[in-house]
Short mmCIF file of C-alpha atoms and ligand atoms in Angstrom, two decimals:
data_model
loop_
_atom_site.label_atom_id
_atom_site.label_comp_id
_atom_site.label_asym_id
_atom_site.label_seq_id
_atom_site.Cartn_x
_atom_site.Cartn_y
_atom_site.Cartn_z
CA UNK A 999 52.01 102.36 49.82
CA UNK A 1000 55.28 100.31 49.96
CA UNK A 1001 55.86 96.82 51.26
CA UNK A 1002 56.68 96.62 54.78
CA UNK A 1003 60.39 94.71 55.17
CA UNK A 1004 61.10 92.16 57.41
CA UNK A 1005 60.82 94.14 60.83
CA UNK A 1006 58.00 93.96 63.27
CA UNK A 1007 56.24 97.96 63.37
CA UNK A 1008 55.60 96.98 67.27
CA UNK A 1009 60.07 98.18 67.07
CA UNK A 1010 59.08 101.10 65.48
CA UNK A 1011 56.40 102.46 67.74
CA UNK A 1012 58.42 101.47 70.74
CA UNK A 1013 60.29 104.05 69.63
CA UNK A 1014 64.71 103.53 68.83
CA UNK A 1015 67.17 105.95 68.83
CA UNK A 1016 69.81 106.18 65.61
CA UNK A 1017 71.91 102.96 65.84
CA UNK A 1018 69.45 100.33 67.82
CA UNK A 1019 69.81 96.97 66.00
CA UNK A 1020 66.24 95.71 65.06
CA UNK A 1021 66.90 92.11 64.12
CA UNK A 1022 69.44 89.75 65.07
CA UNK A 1023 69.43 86.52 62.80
CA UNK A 1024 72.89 86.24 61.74
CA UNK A 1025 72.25 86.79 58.06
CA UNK A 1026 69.72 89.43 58.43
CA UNK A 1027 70.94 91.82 61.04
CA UNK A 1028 69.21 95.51 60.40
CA UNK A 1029 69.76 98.69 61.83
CA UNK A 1030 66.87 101.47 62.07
CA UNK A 1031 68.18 105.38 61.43
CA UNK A 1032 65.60 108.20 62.06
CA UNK A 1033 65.58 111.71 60.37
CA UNK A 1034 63.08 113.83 60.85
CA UNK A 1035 59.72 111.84 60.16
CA UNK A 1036 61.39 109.09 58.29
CA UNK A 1037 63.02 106.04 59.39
CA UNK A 1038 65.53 104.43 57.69
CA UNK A 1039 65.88 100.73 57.81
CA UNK A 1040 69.36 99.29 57.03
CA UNK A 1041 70.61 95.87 56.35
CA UNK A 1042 68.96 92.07 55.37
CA UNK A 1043 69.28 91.63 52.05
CA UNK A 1044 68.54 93.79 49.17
CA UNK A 1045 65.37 92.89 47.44
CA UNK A 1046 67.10 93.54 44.04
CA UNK A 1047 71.03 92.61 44.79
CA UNK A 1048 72.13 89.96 46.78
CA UNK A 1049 75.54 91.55 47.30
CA UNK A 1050 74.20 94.39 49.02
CA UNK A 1051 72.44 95.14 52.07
CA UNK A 1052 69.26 96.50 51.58
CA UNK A 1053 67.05 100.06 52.66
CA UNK A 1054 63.53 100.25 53.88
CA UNK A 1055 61.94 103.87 54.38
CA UNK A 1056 59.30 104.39 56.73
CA UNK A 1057 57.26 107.52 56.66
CA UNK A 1058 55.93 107.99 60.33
CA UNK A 1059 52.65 110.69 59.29
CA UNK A 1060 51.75 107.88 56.38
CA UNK A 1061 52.92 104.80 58.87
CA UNK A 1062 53.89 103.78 54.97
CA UNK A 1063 57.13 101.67 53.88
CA UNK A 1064 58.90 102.37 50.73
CA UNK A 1065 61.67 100.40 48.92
CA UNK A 1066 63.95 103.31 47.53
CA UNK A 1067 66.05 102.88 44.19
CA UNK A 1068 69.54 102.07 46.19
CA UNK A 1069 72.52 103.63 43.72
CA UNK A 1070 75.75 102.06 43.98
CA UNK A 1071 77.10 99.10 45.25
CA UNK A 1072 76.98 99.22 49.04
CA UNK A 1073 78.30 96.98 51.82
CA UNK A 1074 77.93 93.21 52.15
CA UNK A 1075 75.87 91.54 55.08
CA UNK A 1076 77.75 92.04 58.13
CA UNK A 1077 77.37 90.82 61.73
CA UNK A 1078 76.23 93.96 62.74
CA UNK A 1079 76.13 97.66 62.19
CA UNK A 1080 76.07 101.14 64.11
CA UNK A 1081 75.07 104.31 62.00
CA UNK A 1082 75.59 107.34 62.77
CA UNK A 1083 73.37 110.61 61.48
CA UNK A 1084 75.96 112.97 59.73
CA UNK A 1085 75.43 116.49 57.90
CA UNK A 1086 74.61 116.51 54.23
CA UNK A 1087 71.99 113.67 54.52
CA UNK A 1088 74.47 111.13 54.60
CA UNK A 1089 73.85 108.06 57.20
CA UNK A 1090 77.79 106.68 58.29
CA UNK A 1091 77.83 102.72 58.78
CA UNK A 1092 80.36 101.27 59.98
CA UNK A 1093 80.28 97.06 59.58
CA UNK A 1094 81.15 94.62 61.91
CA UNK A 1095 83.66 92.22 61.61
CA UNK A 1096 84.34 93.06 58.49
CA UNK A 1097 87.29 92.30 55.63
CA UNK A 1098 89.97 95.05 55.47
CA UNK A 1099 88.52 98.54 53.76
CA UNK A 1100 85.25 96.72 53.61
CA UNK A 1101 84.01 98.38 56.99
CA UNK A 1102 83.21 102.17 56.83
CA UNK A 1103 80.26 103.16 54.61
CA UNK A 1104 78.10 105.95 53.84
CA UNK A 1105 74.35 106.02 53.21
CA UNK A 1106 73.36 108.90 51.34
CA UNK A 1107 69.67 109.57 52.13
CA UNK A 1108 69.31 113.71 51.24
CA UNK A 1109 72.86 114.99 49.30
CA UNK A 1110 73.13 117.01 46.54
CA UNK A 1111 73.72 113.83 44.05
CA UNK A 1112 70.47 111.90 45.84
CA UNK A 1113 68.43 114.76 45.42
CA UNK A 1114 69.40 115.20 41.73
CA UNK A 1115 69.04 111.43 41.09
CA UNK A 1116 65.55 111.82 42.48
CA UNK A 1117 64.83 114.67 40.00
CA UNK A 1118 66.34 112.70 37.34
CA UNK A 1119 64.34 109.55 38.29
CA UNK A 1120 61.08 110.60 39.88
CA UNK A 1121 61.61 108.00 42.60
CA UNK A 1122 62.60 107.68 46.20
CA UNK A 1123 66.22 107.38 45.90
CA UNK A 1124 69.81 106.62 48.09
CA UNK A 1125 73.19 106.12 47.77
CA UNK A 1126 75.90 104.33 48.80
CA UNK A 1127 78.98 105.36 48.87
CA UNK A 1128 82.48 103.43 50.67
CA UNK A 1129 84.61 105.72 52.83
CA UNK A 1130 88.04 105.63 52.39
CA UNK A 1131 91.09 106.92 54.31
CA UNK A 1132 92.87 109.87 53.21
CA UNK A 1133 92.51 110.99 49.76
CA UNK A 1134 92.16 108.28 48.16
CA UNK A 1135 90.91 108.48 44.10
CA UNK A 1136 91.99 112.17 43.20
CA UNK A 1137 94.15 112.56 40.67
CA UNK A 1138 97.69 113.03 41.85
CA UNK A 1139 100.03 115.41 40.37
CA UNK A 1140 103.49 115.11 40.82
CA UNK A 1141 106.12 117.36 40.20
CA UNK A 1142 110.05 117.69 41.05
CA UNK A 1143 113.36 118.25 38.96
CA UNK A 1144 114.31 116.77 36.45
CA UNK A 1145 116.15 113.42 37.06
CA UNK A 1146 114.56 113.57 40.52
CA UNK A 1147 112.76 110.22 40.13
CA UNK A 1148 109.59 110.91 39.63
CA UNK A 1149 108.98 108.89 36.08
CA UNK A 1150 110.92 105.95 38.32
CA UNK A 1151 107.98 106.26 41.05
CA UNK A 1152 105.09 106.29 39.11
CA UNK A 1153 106.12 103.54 37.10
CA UNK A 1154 106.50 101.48 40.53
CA UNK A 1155 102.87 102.34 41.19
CA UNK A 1156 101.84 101.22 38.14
CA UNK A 1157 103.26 97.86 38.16
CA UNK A 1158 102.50 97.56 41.25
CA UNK A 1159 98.86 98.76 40.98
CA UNK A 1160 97.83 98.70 37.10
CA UNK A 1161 94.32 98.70 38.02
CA UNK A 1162 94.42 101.68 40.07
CA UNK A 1163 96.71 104.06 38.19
CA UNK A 1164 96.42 105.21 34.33
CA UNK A 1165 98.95 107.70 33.55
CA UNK A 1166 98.13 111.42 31.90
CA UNK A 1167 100.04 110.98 28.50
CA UNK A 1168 101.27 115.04 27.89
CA UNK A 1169 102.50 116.46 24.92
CA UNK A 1170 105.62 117.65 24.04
CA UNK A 1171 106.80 119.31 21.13
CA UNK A 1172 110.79 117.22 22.29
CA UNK A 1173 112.31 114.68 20.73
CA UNK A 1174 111.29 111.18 21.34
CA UNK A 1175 114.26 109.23 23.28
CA UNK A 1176 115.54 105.74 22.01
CA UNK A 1177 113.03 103.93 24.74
CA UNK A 1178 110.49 105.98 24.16
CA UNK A 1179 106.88 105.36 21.71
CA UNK A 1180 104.23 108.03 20.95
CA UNK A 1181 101.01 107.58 22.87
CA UNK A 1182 103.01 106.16 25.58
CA UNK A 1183 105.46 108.26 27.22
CA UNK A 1184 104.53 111.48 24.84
CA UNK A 1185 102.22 112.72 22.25
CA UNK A 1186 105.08 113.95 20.58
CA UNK A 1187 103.86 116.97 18.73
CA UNK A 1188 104.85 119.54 15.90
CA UNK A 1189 104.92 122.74 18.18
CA UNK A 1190 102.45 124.53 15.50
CA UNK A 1191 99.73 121.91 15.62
CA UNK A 1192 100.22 122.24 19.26
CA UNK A 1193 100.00 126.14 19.87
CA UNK A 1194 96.65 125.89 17.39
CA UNK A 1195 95.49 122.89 20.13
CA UNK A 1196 96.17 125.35 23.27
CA UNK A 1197 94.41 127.75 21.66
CA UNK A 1198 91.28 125.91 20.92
CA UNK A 1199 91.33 125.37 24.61
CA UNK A 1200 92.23 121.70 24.51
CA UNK A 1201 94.87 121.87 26.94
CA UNK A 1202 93.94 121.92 30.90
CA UNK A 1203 97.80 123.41 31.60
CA UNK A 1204 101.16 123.85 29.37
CA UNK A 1205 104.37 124.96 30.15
CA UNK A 1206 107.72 125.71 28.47
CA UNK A 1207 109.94 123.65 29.96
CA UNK A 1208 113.68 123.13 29.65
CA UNK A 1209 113.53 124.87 26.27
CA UNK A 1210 110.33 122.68 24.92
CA UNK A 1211 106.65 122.99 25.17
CA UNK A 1212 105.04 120.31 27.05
CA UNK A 1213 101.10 119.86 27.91
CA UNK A 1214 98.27 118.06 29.52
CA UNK A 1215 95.22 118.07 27.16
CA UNK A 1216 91.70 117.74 28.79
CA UNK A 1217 91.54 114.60 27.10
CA UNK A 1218 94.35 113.06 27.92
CA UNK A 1219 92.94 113.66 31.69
CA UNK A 1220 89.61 112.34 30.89
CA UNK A 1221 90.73 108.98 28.73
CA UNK A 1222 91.89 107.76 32.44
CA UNK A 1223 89.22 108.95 34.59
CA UNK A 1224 86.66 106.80 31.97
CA UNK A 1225 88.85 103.91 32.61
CA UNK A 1226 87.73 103.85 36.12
CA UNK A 1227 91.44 104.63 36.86
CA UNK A 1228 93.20 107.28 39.19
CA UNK A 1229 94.87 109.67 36.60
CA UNK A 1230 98.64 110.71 37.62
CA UNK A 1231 100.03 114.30 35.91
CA UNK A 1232 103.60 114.04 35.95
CA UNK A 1233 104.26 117.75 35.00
CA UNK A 1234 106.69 120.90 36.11
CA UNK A 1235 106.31 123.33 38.75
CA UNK A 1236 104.67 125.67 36.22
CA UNK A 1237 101.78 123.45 34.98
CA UNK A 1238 100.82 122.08 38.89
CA UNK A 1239 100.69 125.81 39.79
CA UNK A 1240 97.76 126.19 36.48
CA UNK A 1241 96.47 122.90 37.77
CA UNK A 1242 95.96 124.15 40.72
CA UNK A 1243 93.73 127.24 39.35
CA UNK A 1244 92.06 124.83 37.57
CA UNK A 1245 88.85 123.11 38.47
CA UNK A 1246 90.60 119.59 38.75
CA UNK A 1247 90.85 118.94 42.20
CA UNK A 1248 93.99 117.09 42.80
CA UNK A 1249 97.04 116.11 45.25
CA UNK A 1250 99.71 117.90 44.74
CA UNK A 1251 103.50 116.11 45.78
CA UNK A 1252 106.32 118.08 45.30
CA UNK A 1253 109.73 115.24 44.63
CA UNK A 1254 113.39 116.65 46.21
CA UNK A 1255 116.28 115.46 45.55
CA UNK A 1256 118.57 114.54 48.51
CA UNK A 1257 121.26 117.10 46.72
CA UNK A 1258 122.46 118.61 44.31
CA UNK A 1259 125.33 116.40 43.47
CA UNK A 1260 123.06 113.33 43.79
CA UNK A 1261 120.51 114.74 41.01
CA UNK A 1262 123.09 115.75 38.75
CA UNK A 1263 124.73 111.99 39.10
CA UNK A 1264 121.13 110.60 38.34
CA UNK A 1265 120.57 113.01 35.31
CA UNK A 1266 124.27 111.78 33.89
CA UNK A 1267 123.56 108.18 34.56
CA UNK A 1268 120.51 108.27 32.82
CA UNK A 1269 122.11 109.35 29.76
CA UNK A 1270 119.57 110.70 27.71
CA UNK A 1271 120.51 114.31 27.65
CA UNK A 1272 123.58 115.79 25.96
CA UNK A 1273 125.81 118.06 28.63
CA UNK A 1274 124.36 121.19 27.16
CA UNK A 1275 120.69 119.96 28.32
CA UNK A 1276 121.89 118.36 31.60
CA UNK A 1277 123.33 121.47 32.47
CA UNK A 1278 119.86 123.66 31.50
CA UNK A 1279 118.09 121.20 33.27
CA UNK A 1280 120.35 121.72 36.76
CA UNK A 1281 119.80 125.17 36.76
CA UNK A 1282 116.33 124.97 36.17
CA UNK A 1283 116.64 122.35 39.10
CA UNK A 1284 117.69 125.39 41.63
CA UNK A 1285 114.42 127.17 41.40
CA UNK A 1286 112.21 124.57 40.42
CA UNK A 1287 113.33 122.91 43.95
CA UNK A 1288 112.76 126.72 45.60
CA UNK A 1289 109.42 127.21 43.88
CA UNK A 1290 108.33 123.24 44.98
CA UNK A 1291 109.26 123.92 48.55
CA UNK A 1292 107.98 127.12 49.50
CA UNK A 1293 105.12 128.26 46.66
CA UNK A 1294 102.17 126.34 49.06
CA UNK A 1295 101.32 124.56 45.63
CA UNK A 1296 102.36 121.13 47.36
CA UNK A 1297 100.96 119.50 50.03
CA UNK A 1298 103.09 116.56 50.65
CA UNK A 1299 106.74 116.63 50.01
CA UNK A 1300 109.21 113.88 49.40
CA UNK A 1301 112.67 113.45 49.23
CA UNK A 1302 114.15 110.87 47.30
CA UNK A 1303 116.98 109.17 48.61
CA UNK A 1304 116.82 105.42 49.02
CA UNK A 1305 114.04 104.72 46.11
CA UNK A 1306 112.04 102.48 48.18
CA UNK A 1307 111.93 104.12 51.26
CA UNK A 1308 110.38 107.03 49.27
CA UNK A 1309 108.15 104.57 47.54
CA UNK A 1310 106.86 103.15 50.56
CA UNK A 1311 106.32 106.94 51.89
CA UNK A 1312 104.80 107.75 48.35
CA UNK A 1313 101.78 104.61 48.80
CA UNK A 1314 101.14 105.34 52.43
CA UNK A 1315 100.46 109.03 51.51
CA UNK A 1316 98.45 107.76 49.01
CA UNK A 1317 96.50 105.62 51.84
CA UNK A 1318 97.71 102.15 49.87
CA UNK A 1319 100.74 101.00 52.76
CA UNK A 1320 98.02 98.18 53.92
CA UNK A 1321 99.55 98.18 57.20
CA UNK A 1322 100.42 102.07 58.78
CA UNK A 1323 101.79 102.35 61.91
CA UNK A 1324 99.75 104.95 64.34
CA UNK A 1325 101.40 105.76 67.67
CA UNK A 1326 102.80 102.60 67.82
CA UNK A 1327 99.62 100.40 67.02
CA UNK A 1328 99.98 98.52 63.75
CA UNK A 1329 96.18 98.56 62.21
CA UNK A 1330 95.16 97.15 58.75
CA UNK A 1331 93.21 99.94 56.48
CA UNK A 1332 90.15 100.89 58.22
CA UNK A 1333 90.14 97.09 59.59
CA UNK A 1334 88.06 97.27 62.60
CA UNK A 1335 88.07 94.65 65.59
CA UNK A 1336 85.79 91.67 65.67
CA UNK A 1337 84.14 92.87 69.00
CA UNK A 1338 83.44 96.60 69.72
CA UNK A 1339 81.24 99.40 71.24
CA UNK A 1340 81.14 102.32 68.59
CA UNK A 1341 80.56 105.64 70.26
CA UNK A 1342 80.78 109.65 68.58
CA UNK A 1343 81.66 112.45 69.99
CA UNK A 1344 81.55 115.83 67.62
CA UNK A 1345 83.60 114.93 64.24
CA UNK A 1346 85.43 111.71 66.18
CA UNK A 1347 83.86 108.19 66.22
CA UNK A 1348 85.36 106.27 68.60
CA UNK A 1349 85.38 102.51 68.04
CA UNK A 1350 87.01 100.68 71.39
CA UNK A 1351 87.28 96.93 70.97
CA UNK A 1352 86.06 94.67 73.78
CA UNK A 1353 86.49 91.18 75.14
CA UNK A 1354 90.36 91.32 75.49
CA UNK A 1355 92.90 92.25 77.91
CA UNK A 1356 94.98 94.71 75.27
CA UNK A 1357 92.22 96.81 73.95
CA UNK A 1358 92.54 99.14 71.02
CA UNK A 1359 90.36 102.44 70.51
CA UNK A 1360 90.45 103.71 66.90
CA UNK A 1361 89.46 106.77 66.40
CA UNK A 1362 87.78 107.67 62.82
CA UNK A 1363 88.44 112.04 62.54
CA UNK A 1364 85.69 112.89 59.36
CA UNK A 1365 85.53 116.13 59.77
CA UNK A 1366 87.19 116.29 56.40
CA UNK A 1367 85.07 114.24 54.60
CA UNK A 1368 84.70 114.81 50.92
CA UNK A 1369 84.02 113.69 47.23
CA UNK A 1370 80.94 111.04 48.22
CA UNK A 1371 78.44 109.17 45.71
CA UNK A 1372 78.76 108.69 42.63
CA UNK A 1373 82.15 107.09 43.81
CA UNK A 1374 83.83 107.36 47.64
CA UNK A 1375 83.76 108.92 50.30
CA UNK A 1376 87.01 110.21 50.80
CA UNK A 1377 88.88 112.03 54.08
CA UNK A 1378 88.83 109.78 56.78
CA UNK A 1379 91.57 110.13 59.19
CA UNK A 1380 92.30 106.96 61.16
CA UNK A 1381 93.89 107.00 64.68
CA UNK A 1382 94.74 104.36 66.55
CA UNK A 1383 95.76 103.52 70.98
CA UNK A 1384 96.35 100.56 72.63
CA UNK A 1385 95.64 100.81 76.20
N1 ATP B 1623 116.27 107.06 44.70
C1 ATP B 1623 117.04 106.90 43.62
N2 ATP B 1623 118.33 106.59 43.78
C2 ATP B 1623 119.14 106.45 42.71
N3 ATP B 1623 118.73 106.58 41.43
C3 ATP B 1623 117.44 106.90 41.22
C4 ATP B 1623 116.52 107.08 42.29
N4 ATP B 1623 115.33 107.39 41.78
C5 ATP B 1623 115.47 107.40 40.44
N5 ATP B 1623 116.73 107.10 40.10
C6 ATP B 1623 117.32 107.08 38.74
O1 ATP B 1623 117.48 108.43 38.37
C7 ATP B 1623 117.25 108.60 36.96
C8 ATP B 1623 116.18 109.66 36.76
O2 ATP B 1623 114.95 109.15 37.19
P1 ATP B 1623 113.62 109.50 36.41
O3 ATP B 1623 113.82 109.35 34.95
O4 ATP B 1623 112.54 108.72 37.06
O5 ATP B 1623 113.49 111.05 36.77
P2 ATP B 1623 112.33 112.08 36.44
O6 ATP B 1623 112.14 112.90 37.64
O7 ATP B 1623 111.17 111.37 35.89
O8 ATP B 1623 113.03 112.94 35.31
P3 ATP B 1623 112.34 113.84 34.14
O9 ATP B 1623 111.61 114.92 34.79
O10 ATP B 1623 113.51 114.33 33.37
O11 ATP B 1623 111.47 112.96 33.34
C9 ATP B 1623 116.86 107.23 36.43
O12 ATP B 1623 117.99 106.65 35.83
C10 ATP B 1623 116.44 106.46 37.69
O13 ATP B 1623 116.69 105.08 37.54
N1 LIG B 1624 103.83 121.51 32.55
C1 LIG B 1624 104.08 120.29 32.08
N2 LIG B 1624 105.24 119.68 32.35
C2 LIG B 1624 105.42 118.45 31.90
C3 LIG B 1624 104.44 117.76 31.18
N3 LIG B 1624 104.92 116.53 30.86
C4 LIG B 1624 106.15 116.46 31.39
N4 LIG B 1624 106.44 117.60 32.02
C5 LIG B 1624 107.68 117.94 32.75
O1 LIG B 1624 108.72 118.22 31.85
C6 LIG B 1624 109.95 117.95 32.47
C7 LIG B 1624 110.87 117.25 31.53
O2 LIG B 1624 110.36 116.02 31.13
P1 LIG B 1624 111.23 115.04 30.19
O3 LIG B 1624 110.34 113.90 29.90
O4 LIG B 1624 111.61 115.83 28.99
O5 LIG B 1624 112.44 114.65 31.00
C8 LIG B 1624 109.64 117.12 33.72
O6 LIG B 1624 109.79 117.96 34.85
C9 LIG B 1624 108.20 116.78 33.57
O7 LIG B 1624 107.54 116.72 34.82
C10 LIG B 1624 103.21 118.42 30.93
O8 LIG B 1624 102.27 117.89 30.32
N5 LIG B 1624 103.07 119.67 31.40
#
């Protein structure tokens, strides 16, 4: 039998729906979840990590508590919590008064990862796991014409970002440029030793391209994702259309140029290409551009004009704008107001703040939710009216 937490049973066998706070000392506020013949007691402090809030179980046929193994790191105390019962044995809290991104959360109680961990590890077991707005933490693939921009971009992100971003270093069996070091830019490889290397199955996708052979090798994939890092593919049309057969699930954004003209003028200024490649390259251009429009292989499209404007569109597709502007109501990530009533209706929670004359309702749409623990919850669409 499992040690009872710090919540009077008399609560329990009153009976509570999903979401009915059960204590209310500032530091310890809990909130009580049932499912089927279990309760699930959220919030106080975890018995093993102060960072965390902690989980009680209560099994109603045994009247017995147990202290689960809680994986990941979940939210911080708040001043209060609402859950929600979702599909998938997954629990969503959402915090109160909470920092920026800190206030959506997800309690995994019966998914496919818990119930594996619970093989694995013989024990009672749950998860957390934070939810984040859009799509968030796939890898992103970006593609475009050459001299479109898109080395330009990514390099912004990185800079701006270097703990989020590691780059997918390809091979290519070209030339290094004067700027350019092995490793970094390019495996530059002998085109033998890389043929053998595709053909041992190294190589998730490769492409001739512009007269070369270029590739992303499984590894190359795999040395960012162990860095804890969101891996970007800058590759052709060609290798996002094998990515996307692939089993690498991914964002795909397709890079236009504003013309024809302008992309040539970018390609020339550059000046890393002799004529006789520029002009291979602009051809290519014509049905690269046809193939990145209309193939369905891309999701999101940009154009690249004015460089920041499209790298300001480029982070808030990416969910990383901070501040996004919806229907004319500035909101901060997923930051939530200080004072609210939380309310769901189907796949929409509805979170309307209170206490003020100008009132904002934000709605949360997760009826895309995916990815989940070990790692985020991605998905979340955030909407927001003043009224
Ligand atoms: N919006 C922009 N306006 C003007 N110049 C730009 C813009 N974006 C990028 N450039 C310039 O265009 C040139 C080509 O950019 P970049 O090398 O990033 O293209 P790329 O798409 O990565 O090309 P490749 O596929 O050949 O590697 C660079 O000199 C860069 O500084
Ligand atoms: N299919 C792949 N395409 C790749 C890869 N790495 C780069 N590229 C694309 O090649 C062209 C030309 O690049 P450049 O560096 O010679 O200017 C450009 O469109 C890249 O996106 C890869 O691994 N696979």
């Amino acid at each position: 039998m499992g040690e009872a937490p710090a919540i009077s049973v008399d609560h329990l066998e009153n009976g509570h729906s999903n979401g009915v706070y059960v204590k209310s000392e500032p530091k310890n506020i809990e909130i009580s979840v049932d499912i089927g013949d279990r309760t699930f007691v959220i919030g106080g402090n975890h018995e093993r990590n102060n960072f965390s809030i902690g989980v009680q179980i209560h099994d109603k046929n045994s009247n017995n508590w147990f202290s689960p193994i809680v994986l990941g790191t979940g939210p911080k105390p708040s001043q209060g919590y609402s859950a929600f019962v979702l599909e998938q044995g997954r629990i969503l809290v959402i915090k109160k008064g909470s920092p920026r991104n800190e206030s959506i959360w997800f309690l995994e109680v019966d998914s496919p990862y818990v119930r594996e961990q619970k093989k694995l590890l013989g024990k009672e077991v749950v998860a957390w796991s934070k939810g984040v707005r859009g799509n968030a933490e796939k890898p992103i693939v970006i593609s475009g014409p050459s001299g479109v921009g898109k080395g330009t971009l990514i390099s912004m992100l990185m800079k701006e970002f270097p703990s989020m971003f590691g780059f997918s270093v390809s091979h290519t069996t070209r030339s290094p440029r004067s700027m350019e070091r092995d490793g970094v830019h390019y495996h530059f490889a002998d085109k033998k030793v890389m043929e053998k290397e595709i053909k041992d199955g190294k190589f998730l996708e490769f492409a001739s391209v512009h007269g070369n052979l270029y590739g992303t090798s499984i590894e190359s994939v795999e040395a960012v994702t162990d860095s804890g890092k969101r891996c970007i593919l800058d590759i052709d049309v060609q290798g996002a259309r094998s990515v996307r057969a692939s089993s690498l699930d991914a964002i795909f954004i397709f890079v236009c140029p504003p013309s024809m003209k302008e992309l040539e003028d970018r390609l020339r200024a550059r000046g890393t290409e002799t004529e006789e490649q520029i002009q291979k390259r602009l051809r290519n251009a014509e049905a690269e551009i046809k193939e990145g429009i209309s193939s369905g292989i891309f999701g999101l499209i940009l154009y690249n004009d004015n460089l920041e404007e499209c790298y300001k569109k480029l982070k808030k597709l990416l969910g990383l704008d901070g501040v996004t502007s919806v229907n004319g109501v500035e909101i901060e990530g997923i930051n939530l107001p200080t004072e609210h009533t939380v309310s769901k209706m189907e796949d929409k929670i509805i979170i309307q703040e209170t206490g003020k004359e100008t009132r904002i309702k934000i709605v949360l749409d997760i009826s895309s939710l995916n990815g989940g623990a070990p790692g985020r919850t991605r998905g979340i669409l955030v909407d927001a009216i003043k009224f």
